[in-house]
XYZ file of C-alpha atoms in Angstrom:
665
model
C -0.348 0.166 -0.103
C 1.738 3.703 -0.293
C 1.496 6.027 1.819
C -1.543 7.696 1.363
C -3.544 4.560 1.271
C -2.180 3.937 4.001
C -2.979 7.107 6.028
C -6.999 5.698 4.843
C -6.902 2.816 5.980
C -6.275 3.776 9.621
C -6.677 0.606 12.000
C -5.079 -1.670 9.920
C -8.081 -4.193 8.463
C -5.983 -7.160 9.270
C -4.060 -7.647 12.162
C -0.599 -6.943 11.525
C 2.416 -9.380 13.057
C 4.253 -8.491 16.502
C 6.930 -6.541 16.028
C 10.247 -6.158 18.321
C 11.952 -2.662 19.553
C 14.917 -1.616 17.284
C 17.906 -2.083 19.399
C 20.195 1.262 20.368
C 16.885 3.454 20.074
C 17.091 5.983 23.113
C 13.994 4.624 24.839
C 11.447 6.747 27.677
C 12.080 5.091 31.206
C 9.863 2.688 31.781
C 7.930 3.920 34.427
C 6.429 3.314 37.601
C 4.665 0.629 38.430
C 2.029 2.016 39.384
C -1.588 0.596 38.777
C -3.367 -2.536 40.760
C -4.528 -5.666 39.667
C -8.218 -4.329 38.652
C -6.627 -1.011 37.439
C -4.112 -3.203 34.897
C -7.661 -4.941 33.841
C -9.246 -2.109 33.217
C -6.108 -0.600 31.367
C -5.969 -3.037 29.122
C -9.644 -3.432 28.203
C -9.073 0.470 27.308
C -6.687 -0.452 25.409
C -9.360 -3.592 23.489
C -11.407 -0.683 22.771
C -9.541 0.278 19.570
C -10.042 -3.116 18.542
C -12.295 -5.419 16.654
C -12.972 -8.494 19.219
C -11.312 -10.878 16.737
C -7.766 -9.526 17.573
C -8.556 -8.886 21.578
C -7.162 -12.689 22.101
C -3.571 -12.298 21.585
C -3.798 -8.740 22.250
C -4.463 -8.878 25.452
C -0.897 -10.834 26.692
C 0.925 -7.959 24.177
C -0.405 -5.544 25.334
C 0.391 -7.137 29.500
C 3.453 -7.465 28.697
C 4.096 -4.189 27.471
C 2.246 -2.447 30.349
C 4.450 -5.511 33.039
C 7.569 -3.477 31.111
C 7.230 -0.477 30.865
C 4.158 0.551 32.823
C 2.813 1.869 29.718
C 0.878 0.135 26.619
C 1.770 2.216 23.235
C 1.161 -0.421 21.321
C 3.691 -1.222 18.989
C 2.629 -3.771 16.619
C 0.545 -0.902 15.238
C 3.317 1.594 14.445
C 3.660 2.420 11.019
C 6.048 0.660 8.714
C 7.222 4.450 6.448
C 9.644 7.461 7.449
C 8.042 10.003 9.957
C 8.786 13.174 9.312
C 7.116 16.387 7.587
C 6.609 15.552 3.559
C 5.684 18.383 1.673
C 2.010 19.478 2.326
C 0.342 18.003 -0.869
C 1.299 14.644 -0.373
C -0.211 14.078 2.125
C -4.112 12.721 1.864
C -6.701 15.352 2.717
C -9.993 17.317 1.732
C -8.544 19.985 3.647
C -5.689 21.629 3.027
C -6.413 22.915 6.867
C -6.186 19.406 8.041
C -3.236 18.471 5.541
C -0.585 21.194 7.398
C -1.460 19.658 10.812
C -0.727 16.033 9.469
C 2.514 17.488 8.299
C 3.244 19.473 12.297
C 2.038 15.185 13.417
C 4.591 14.080 11.531
C 7.607 16.542 11.724
C 6.726 15.805 16.297
C 7.017 12.144 15.611
C 10.041 12.540 13.379
C 13.434 10.072 15.109
C 15.362 13.458 14.526
C 13.541 15.436 16.239
C 11.542 13.342 18.938
C 12.869 12.497 22.417
C 12.012 9.044 22.036
C 9.707 8.313 18.743
C 8.949 5.107 19.268
C 7.128 5.930 23.274
C 5.712 9.306 20.655
C 7.288 11.410 23.665
C 8.785 14.587 21.398
C 10.351 16.413 24.596
C 10.965 16.163 28.254
C 11.166 12.750 28.892
C 7.193 12.506 29.174
C 5.747 15.568 26.300
C 3.755 12.984 24.254
C 1.980 14.048 19.898
C -0.303 10.150 21.704
C -0.384 7.774 24.389
C -0.519 4.699 21.816
C 0.110 4.377 17.876
C -3.571 2.968 17.706
C -4.069 6.894 18.598
C -1.914 8.233 15.775
C -3.178 5.810 13.195
C -7.420 6.950 14.144
C -6.230 10.665 13.929
C -3.918 10.537 10.636
C -7.424 9.159 9.121
C -9.478 11.368 10.210
C -7.622 14.443 9.425
C -7.577 12.645 5.809
C -10.806 12.074 5.223
C -12.184 16.106 7.708
C -14.044 17.993 5.281
C -13.967 22.343 6.401
C -16.943 22.066 7.965
C -16.196 19.721 10.654
C -13.995 19.772 13.207
C -11.744 16.544 15.347
C -11.735 16.892 19.074
C -9.124 15.715 20.558
C -8.887 14.474 24.510
C -5.302 13.854 25.295
C -4.042 12.118 22.333
C -7.498 10.638 22.185
C -9.071 11.268 18.624
C -12.892 11.817 20.044
C -14.957 12.305 16.933
C -15.022 15.071 14.025
C -18.403 16.809 14.459
C -20.412 18.944 12.321
C -18.664 22.889 12.677
C -17.980 25.583 10.253
C -15.337 26.737 7.592
C -14.638 29.608 10.940
C -14.495 26.870 13.430
C -10.500 25.891 14.183
C -10.324 22.189 12.661
C -8.909 20.645 15.408
C -9.643 21.644 19.339
C -6.637 19.525 21.790
C -7.110 19.247 24.910
C -3.963 17.006 27.216
C -4.358 15.652 30.880
C -6.906 18.170 32.152
C -8.112 16.876 34.922
C -10.430 17.857 38.391
C -7.721 20.038 39.853
C -8.050 17.767 43.438
C -5.773 14.865 40.632
C -3.120 17.005 39.120
C -0.747 15.500 41.400
C 2.059 13.931 40.081
C 1.074 10.163 41.420
C -2.114 10.808 39.506
C -0.275 11.175 35.722
C 1.082 8.570 36.298
C -2.424 6.493 37.249
C -4.344 8.061 35.005
C -1.365 8.311 31.934
C -1.123 4.588 32.897
C -4.694 3.821 32.717
C -4.662 5.198 28.834
C -7.145 7.984 29.492
C -4.891 10.485 29.538
C -1.484 12.537 29.081
C 0.747 15.222 29.546
C 1.268 17.331 26.227
C 4.130 19.626 27.194
C 3.643 22.243 25.506
C 4.065 22.300 22.097
C 4.402 18.499 21.628
C 0.593 18.003 22.392
C -0.491 20.761 19.969
C 1.680 19.768 17.551
C 3.959 22.607 17.383
C 8.110 21.968 18.389
C 10.161 22.725 15.479
C 13.001 21.228 17.548
C 15.638 22.682 19.275
C 15.148 25.973 17.170
C 11.890 26.269 18.997
C 13.374 27.360 22.515
C 17.683 27.996 20.460
C 15.886 31.560 20.468
C 14.978 32.166 22.966
C 17.920 30.814 25.358
C 20.147 33.092 22.558
C 18.481 36.153 24.144
C 18.418 35.268 28.111
C 21.880 33.891 28.168
C 23.149 37.144 26.026
C 21.452 38.711 28.563
C 22.464 37.291 31.598
C 25.619 37.951 30.567
C 25.125 41.857 29.517
C 23.510 42.064 33.373
C 27.642 40.979 35.053
C 29.510 42.142 32.220
C 31.361 45.930 32.230
C 29.940 48.298 28.951
C 32.193 46.603 26.008
C 33.697 43.462 28.035
C 32.131 40.602 25.926
C 31.052 36.701 27.044
C 34.647 35.732 25.112
C 36.225 33.110 27.161
C 33.451 33.514 30.140
C 32.097 30.352 30.875
C 27.707 29.160 31.010
C 27.684 26.367 32.915
C 24.229 24.397 32.600
C 22.170 20.656 32.555
C 20.023 18.430 29.606
C 20.811 18.559 25.933
C 17.945 15.668 25.255
C 15.049 17.754 24.358
C 14.500 21.212 24.424
C 17.746 22.324 26.263
C 19.317 20.800 23.209
C 19.356 23.625 22.481
C 21.831 25.644 25.159
C 25.202 24.949 23.938
C 23.410 25.977 20.083
C 22.818 29.286 21.766
C 25.454 30.071 24.261
C 27.641 30.136 20.443
C 25.464 32.986 19.462
C 26.171 34.436 22.423
C 29.365 34.253 21.912
C 30.569 31.958 25.641
C 32.188 29.365 26.720
C 29.195 26.654 27.263
C 29.021 23.472 29.024
C 25.845 21.593 29.233
C 25.910 18.092 31.728
C 23.867 15.810 29.794
C 23.609 11.048 31.824
C 22.220 10.147 29.042
C 25.186 9.307 26.190
C 22.841 9.063 23.168
C 21.061 11.869 23.535
C 24.994 13.819 24.123
C 25.718 11.550 20.922
C 22.859 13.110 18.911
C 23.445 16.495 19.354
C 27.143 16.583 18.542
C 26.061 14.194 15.679
C 23.493 17.334 14.929
C 25.857 20.258 15.518
C 24.283 21.672 18.460
C 26.883 21.004 19.996
C 30.922 20.721 19.572
C 32.703 18.857 21.099
C 32.064 15.897 23.362
C 33.392 14.687 26.910
C 33.226 12.055 29.855
C 36.474 12.421 31.190
C 36.070 15.132 34.416
C 39.515 15.657 34.334
C 39.586 16.325 30.020
C 36.819 17.767 30.485
C 39.033 20.730 33.493
C 42.247 20.838 31.138
C 39.656 21.258 27.403
C 38.016 24.628 29.653
C 41.171 25.911 30.853
C 42.187 25.823 27.252
C 38.868 27.439 26.147
C 39.387 30.271 28.907
C 42.875 30.855 27.536
C 42.402 31.143 23.885
C 39.526 32.939 24.737
C 37.068 30.866 22.113
C 33.238 30.074 21.537
C 32.759 26.793 21.723
C 29.864 24.427 23.063
C 30.779 21.553 25.092
C 28.827 19.128 26.001
C 29.840 16.772 29.197
C 28.534 13.195 29.639
C 27.916 12.890 33.185
C 26.642 14.312 35.814
C 26.573 18.420 36.262
C 26.927 17.468 39.927
C 30.967 16.183 39.279
C 31.135 19.361 37.900
C 29.113 22.353 39.700
C 31.688 20.709 42.489
C 34.989 19.680 40.681
C 35.298 23.835 39.353
C 34.477 24.724 43.003
C 37.805 22.621 43.783
C 39.317 23.622 40.801
C 38.828 27.552 41.235
C 37.234 27.242 37.513
C 34.935 30.494 37.830
C 31.575 30.309 36.407
C 30.204 33.509 35.182
C 26.933 32.471 34.238
C 24.704 28.903 35.290
C 21.781 27.489 34.809
C 19.805 23.997 34.267
C 17.553 22.888 32.028
C 16.914 18.622 33.250
C 12.976 17.531 33.184
C 12.973 19.135 37.308
C 8.990 18.859 36.271
C 9.088 14.957 35.701
C 11.665 14.186 39.284
C 10.777 10.851 39.632
C 10.134 8.961 36.831
C 13.961 9.882 34.579
C 13.630 13.372 34.519
C 16.742 14.783 36.602
C 18.998 11.630 37.489
C 21.193 10.923 40.731
C 24.539 11.624 40.978
C 27.107 8.287 41.776
C 24.175 5.686 40.446
C 25.079 4.653 36.944
C 22.660 5.979 34.051
C 21.988 2.182 33.861
C 20.928 1.335 37.289
C 19.025 4.816 38.021
C 16.799 3.540 35.054
C 16.382 0.022 36.781
C 15.611 2.138 40.666
C 12.811 4.902 38.649
C 10.807 1.574 38.186
C 12.082 -1.509 40.690
C 12.856 0.633 43.148
C 10.967 4.409 43.091
C 10.858 5.316 46.842
C 14.892 4.448 46.468
C 15.486 6.402 43.186
C 13.194 9.243 44.486
C 15.720 9.579 47.710
C 18.787 9.825 46.127
C 17.238 12.170 43.684
C 16.985 14.562 46.411
C 20.004 13.904 47.846
C 21.772 15.286 44.984
C 19.328 18.050 44.503
C 20.847 18.598 48.369
C 24.177 18.694 46.484
C 23.639 21.042 43.646
C 21.855 23.659 45.034
C 24.621 23.548 48.020
C 27.800 23.149 45.093
C 25.970 26.346 43.392
C 25.335 28.051 46.566
C 29.431 28.121 46.740
C 29.792 29.598 43.059
C 26.905 31.891 43.551
C 29.222 33.283 47.516
C 32.121 34.060 44.614
C 29.972 35.381 41.896
C 28.635 33.716 39.573
C 24.769 35.027 38.043
C 22.194 31.525 38.996
C 19.325 32.371 37.519
C 16.294 29.177 37.873
C 15.689 28.347 33.822
C 11.789 27.683 35.303
C 12.533 23.539 35.045
C 11.127 23.280 39.004
C 15.047 23.109 39.519
C 14.629 25.625 42.249
C 10.971 24.839 43.656
C 12.508 21.118 43.621
C 15.275 21.897 45.610
C 12.885 23.226 48.328
C 10.563 20.131 48.148
C 14.323 18.358 49.115
C 14.952 20.316 51.681
C 18.702 22.218 49.770
C 19.070 26.062 50.578
C 17.636 27.864 47.874
C 14.976 29.654 50.402
C 15.005 33.803 50.629
C 15.492 34.681 53.820
C 11.731 35.664 54.228
C 10.785 31.755 53.637
C 8.595 31.684 51.206
C 10.808 33.067 47.808
C 13.293 31.818 47.087
C 17.010 33.098 46.840
C 17.775 33.017 43.330
C 15.145 34.519 40.426
C 13.221 32.684 36.972
C 14.598 33.953 34.302
C 11.099 35.039 33.729
C 11.228 37.505 36.417
C 15.087 39.355 35.060
C 15.166 39.266 31.322
C 11.911 37.654 29.470
C 9.346 38.890 32.286
C 9.686 42.792 32.495
C 12.586 42.746 28.901
C 10.514 40.836 26.225
C 6.650 39.423 27.301
C 5.361 42.804 28.886
C 6.191 44.643 25.458
C 4.521 41.416 23.775
C 7.343 40.108 22.515
C 7.600 36.654 21.854
C 8.145 32.997 20.257
C 6.635 33.612 17.030
C 7.712 30.582 14.843
C 5.970 28.881 11.392
C 6.881 26.286 9.391
C 7.214 25.892 5.634
C 4.401 23.330 4.592
C 6.383 22.689 0.889
C 9.322 21.746 2.690
C 11.679 23.650 0.834
C 14.865 25.165 1.918
C 14.461 27.706 -0.713
C 10.758 28.835 0.897
C 12.718 28.751 4.074
C 15.268 31.644 3.132
C 12.743 33.929 1.299
C 10.775 34.046 4.662
C 13.729 34.746 6.430
C 14.245 37.779 4.319
C 10.950 38.943 4.164
C 10.550 38.990 8.276
C 13.999 40.468 8.483
C 12.439 43.585 5.740
C 9.028 44.375 7.904
C 11.259 43.938 10.625
C 13.909 46.838 9.840
C 10.554 48.590 8.558
C 9.016 48.475 11.464
C 12.164 49.619 14.080
C 12.611 52.330 12.320
C 9.592 53.908 14.209
C 10.253 51.816 17.503
C 10.108 53.583 20.510
C 13.205 53.795 22.518
C 12.206 50.883 24.982
C 12.043 48.116 22.538
C 14.827 48.304 20.437
C 17.060 46.412 21.321
C 14.581 43.615 21.503
C 13.647 44.452 17.976
C 17.223 45.327 16.394
C 18.451 41.625 18.424
C 15.317 39.324 16.668
C 17.229 41.735 13.344
C 20.344 39.996 13.852
C 19.128 36.587 14.487
C 17.541 36.223 11.446
C 19.579 37.691 9.271
C 21.854 35.209 10.950
C 19.662 32.557 10.796
C 20.455 30.108 8.004
C 23.924 30.870 8.886
C 23.693 29.025 12.197
C 21.922 25.380 10.472
C 19.154 25.224 13.351
C 16.760 23.197 10.723
C 16.056 20.379 12.198
C 12.949 18.210 10.578
C 10.395 20.190 9.148
C 11.295 23.789 7.233
C 11.216 26.303 10.615
C 11.899 29.727 11.778
C 11.467 31.447 14.571
C 11.835 34.824 16.396
C 10.849 36.431 18.606
C 8.243 39.280 18.181
C 4.823 41.681 19.192
C 1.502 41.458 17.689
C 2.680 44.234 15.492
C 5.249 41.989 13.760
C 3.739 39.165 13.850
C 1.590 40.770 12.323
C 2.984 42.367 9.572
C 5.029 39.088 8.807
C 2.398 37.454 8.747
C 0.371 39.284 6.022
C 4.096 39.731 4.157
C 3.911 35.750 4.153
C 0.724 35.587 3.034
C 1.151 38.222 0.264
C 3.985 35.640 -1.088
C 2.065 32.822 -1.375
C -0.658 34.433 -2.942
C 1.781 35.819 -5.427
C 3.566 32.478 -6.211
C 6.372 33.400 -4.152
C 6.372 30.704 -1.621
C 4.276 26.937 -0.977
C 1.880 27.574 2.180
C 3.310 28.427 5.378
C 1.710 27.139 8.983
C 2.036 29.697 11.829
C 2.369 28.644 15.317
C 4.597 29.778 18.724
C 5.754 27.994 21.911
C 3.263 28.262 24.415
C 6.277 29.670 26.353
C 4.329 33.588 25.740
C 2.724 36.490 26.727
C -0.782 35.359 26.793
C -0.438 31.665 26.244
C 0.238 30.320 29.857
C -0.315 30.913 33.457
C 2.661 29.163 35.170
C 3.662 30.938 38.480
C 7.453 29.417 38.611
C 7.963 31.197 35.177
C 5.978 32.379 32.272
C 3.803 34.702 35.082
C 6.947 34.686 37.780
C 6.883 38.310 37.359
C 3.181 38.218 38.037
C 3.036 40.593 41.642
C -0.421 41.267 42.377
C -1.584 37.623 43.889
C -2.888 36.296 40.641
C 0.015 34.600 39.120
C -1.732 31.273 40.799
C -4.513 31.753 38.805
C -5.063 30.151 35.096
C -7.425 32.423 33.688
C -5.269 34.151 31.360
C -4.330 30.677 29.749
C -8.012 29.616 29.159
C -8.792 32.848 27.990
C -6.091 32.932 25.315
C -7.415 29.353 24.219
C -11.314 30.824 23.572
C -10.238 33.737 22.152
C -8.110 32.282 19.934
C -10.525 29.587 18.751
C -13.173 31.934 17.348
C -10.841 34.697 16.083
C -9.353 32.380 13.547
C -7.117 29.350 14.334
C -6.930 25.874 12.277
C -5.879 24.386 16.070
C -6.105 25.447 19.312
C -4.848 23.442 22.042
C -4.848 24.151 26.763
C -3.031 21.502 27.982
C -1.972 20.264 31.892
C 1.819 20.022 33.004
C 4.034 22.018 30.279
C 7.587 22.482 31.518
C 7.239 23.012 34.912
C 4.910 19.836 36.244
C 2.287 18.325 36.140
C -0.358 20.272 38.497
C 1.889 23.486 38.382
C 1.016 25.152 34.970
C -1.575 25.559 32.407
C -0.863 26.172 28.771
C -1.844 26.813 25.439
C -0.986 27.335 22.078
C -1.817 27.589 18.268
C -2.012 26.693 14.690
C -2.569 28.820 11.892
C -2.798 28.135 7.970
C -2.079 30.634 5.706
C -2.597 30.402 2.507
C -2.354 32.915 0.015
C -6.269 33.621 0.237
C -8.429 37.475 1.507
C -9.886 34.641 4.176
C -6.414 34.280 5.989
C -5.102 37.600 5.603
C -8.061 38.468 7.616
C -7.875 35.922 9.888
C -3.555 36.516 11.178
C -4.678 39.842 11.504
C -7.776 39.523 14.687
C -6.527 36.347 15.760
C -2.644 36.576 15.969
C -3.596 40.651 17.408
C -5.853 39.103 20.738
C -3.149 36.396 21.031
C -0.224 38.715 22.135
C -3.099 41.645 23.965
C -4.658 38.930 25.963
C -1.506 39.012 28.088
C -0.441 42.595 27.886
C -4.047 43.745 29.509
C -3.510 40.676 32.165
C 0.259 41.819 32.592
C -0.628 46.130 32.328
C -3.206 45.508 35.031
C -0.711 43.460 37.961
C 0.673 46.939 37.252
C 4.821 45.551 35.161
C 5.707 48.900 34.344
C 6.748 47.808 30.589
C 3.210 46.462 29.932
C 1.583 49.389 30.867
C 3.016 50.911 28.327
C 2.820 48.202 26.076
C -0.667 48.394 26.362
C -1.915 52.133 26.598
C 0.385 52.669 22.923
C -1.867 50.069 21.391
C -4.691 51.480 23.011
C -3.576 54.968 20.639
C -3.138 52.449 17.709
C -6.704 50.630 18.053
C -9.702 53.057 18.495
C -11.629 49.485 19.126
C -9.480 48.037 21.842
C -10.541 49.398 24.908
C -8.322 48.033 28.859
C -8.996 47.989 32.547
C -5.695 50.874 33.211
C -4.837 50.039 36.830
C -4.932 52.768 39.420
C -1.344 52.866 41.078
C -1.036 53.492 45.458
C 1.534 54.826 47.077
C 3.611 52.337 49.060
C 3.004 54.663 52.724
C -0.515 54.647 52.164
C -0.780 51.291 52.650
C 2.505 51.093 55.108
C 0.693 52.634 58.508
C -2.672 50.363 57.680
C -1.764 47.807 59.650
């Protein structure tokens, strides 16, 4: 059967033969054996409902084996044999071009060059899944191939509930992931209900089909690292020869060495999984691969002496590096961590002094021992960081729940008031006041033709549009504008494409709408093929996350999730091709609510109307909320927008003098 025929078939008409997992691949950790006997029966019953009764006898035994071995039922037998990658949009069988664009993005998220654990349908973050199992993938692709533009596909945590009549103006797909009743959103709840096959962790852009590989975060990471050095360096000094030390190379964290190279420093990223580190090295995202601490110390001293711009992957535990560098008196200028501490007990963070393989055994067979070892390592980790910061190191939390989990482990990471952390979140110090409050966030696009020349053309268009906007931009956003113009002009040179022909930059509402409109004009003129717009959920308006995206909200509302919910609802009736809302994300299950969108540009007048309406709201919803929280930069941005857009009317806060309040209680 051809690729198109296999897509249209959905669940096979004949039972495929049982398949073995390929050797030497980067497998997801085996999950905790959390289900009792009755729940395991329920998990099997849930899995078998995808298949005809005649197959149940054979599949029940196989699914029970998977559940016992891996803690999940992935239905590996049903994984397609065709290559998984983002094909040009016209190669998909579809009645709707919008649906074909979504199929393209789904396959890109599962491309082995992009996905962290592709066999388990996990894109990044250790558990950020596109689907729970391969049956869901097959059904979803079949639905997308057959749907019209007057139907909407509703996705319940990876499960395609079905096609429902809607309208041309409605989203083609609505995605929810992990929507739990609040009292059932603890980490073990995810373990249980995911094992039952009734919910999943979509991370931020995995379960919304908008992940574009490490490039998806490399721009934000570059901005963060550049501005971290700007905070500590004297005027005229540069990051050359100075150290950025961090951890994680598996998923989004794989962007760190590339970002460090662009920022112009020495980057050391520790990674305990040799396959993940080797993959990033082979992809050209990190320059040097080292597995010896002695060799690492020697190589770092050489890089400092020669003021190199170089990135080094150390295969080992980050705690060993912090401690050894302190003993060797190697000064760390900027430090952070981007391990997946949102899932600390299931492979997101590994203990020191225990091998990678033994740690994976403990996760499965002795989870309490593993938890104790992780918390012991977190205490060591924090202690080592504290020693370095006492000597002048600038450390920031990278929104991965490092400080949160360290505090829960009893590490010394709290401020004197016992409420706040002693180190800032990168959003508090950098991205919040410098970017999000002004409306700047991660705008991304994918050239659906798959042609590199289309990506080159969009780079040129974006650079031209931003340069025109900058001529009349206020002083407050000149730095952001110039950083992004420099970024996009150098994008091709930095070789960031993995998987689809995709790009990302930070832009505000004006920039996003004008770039998108210019793309749509180029499509209409036949200069480029269709373009899929999207963004990371990690943005101005998309995510309510008290320890990351909204950590610089100080009016007490950072623990509310109204903004993310309004974002998805508002985008859905303003023209998004698909929308998604997730519980979870980079800081953990039950710790964040985040929403995203995708939009296809096809060169039509309708697409232009949709993009202007939706992109405007998608950004200004967040600026309005940040302004109401009394963020000075956001108040400036929303007042400026209201002057430009008379139909926008936003409630502005009245500021209260501190001395008035000081005498009240």
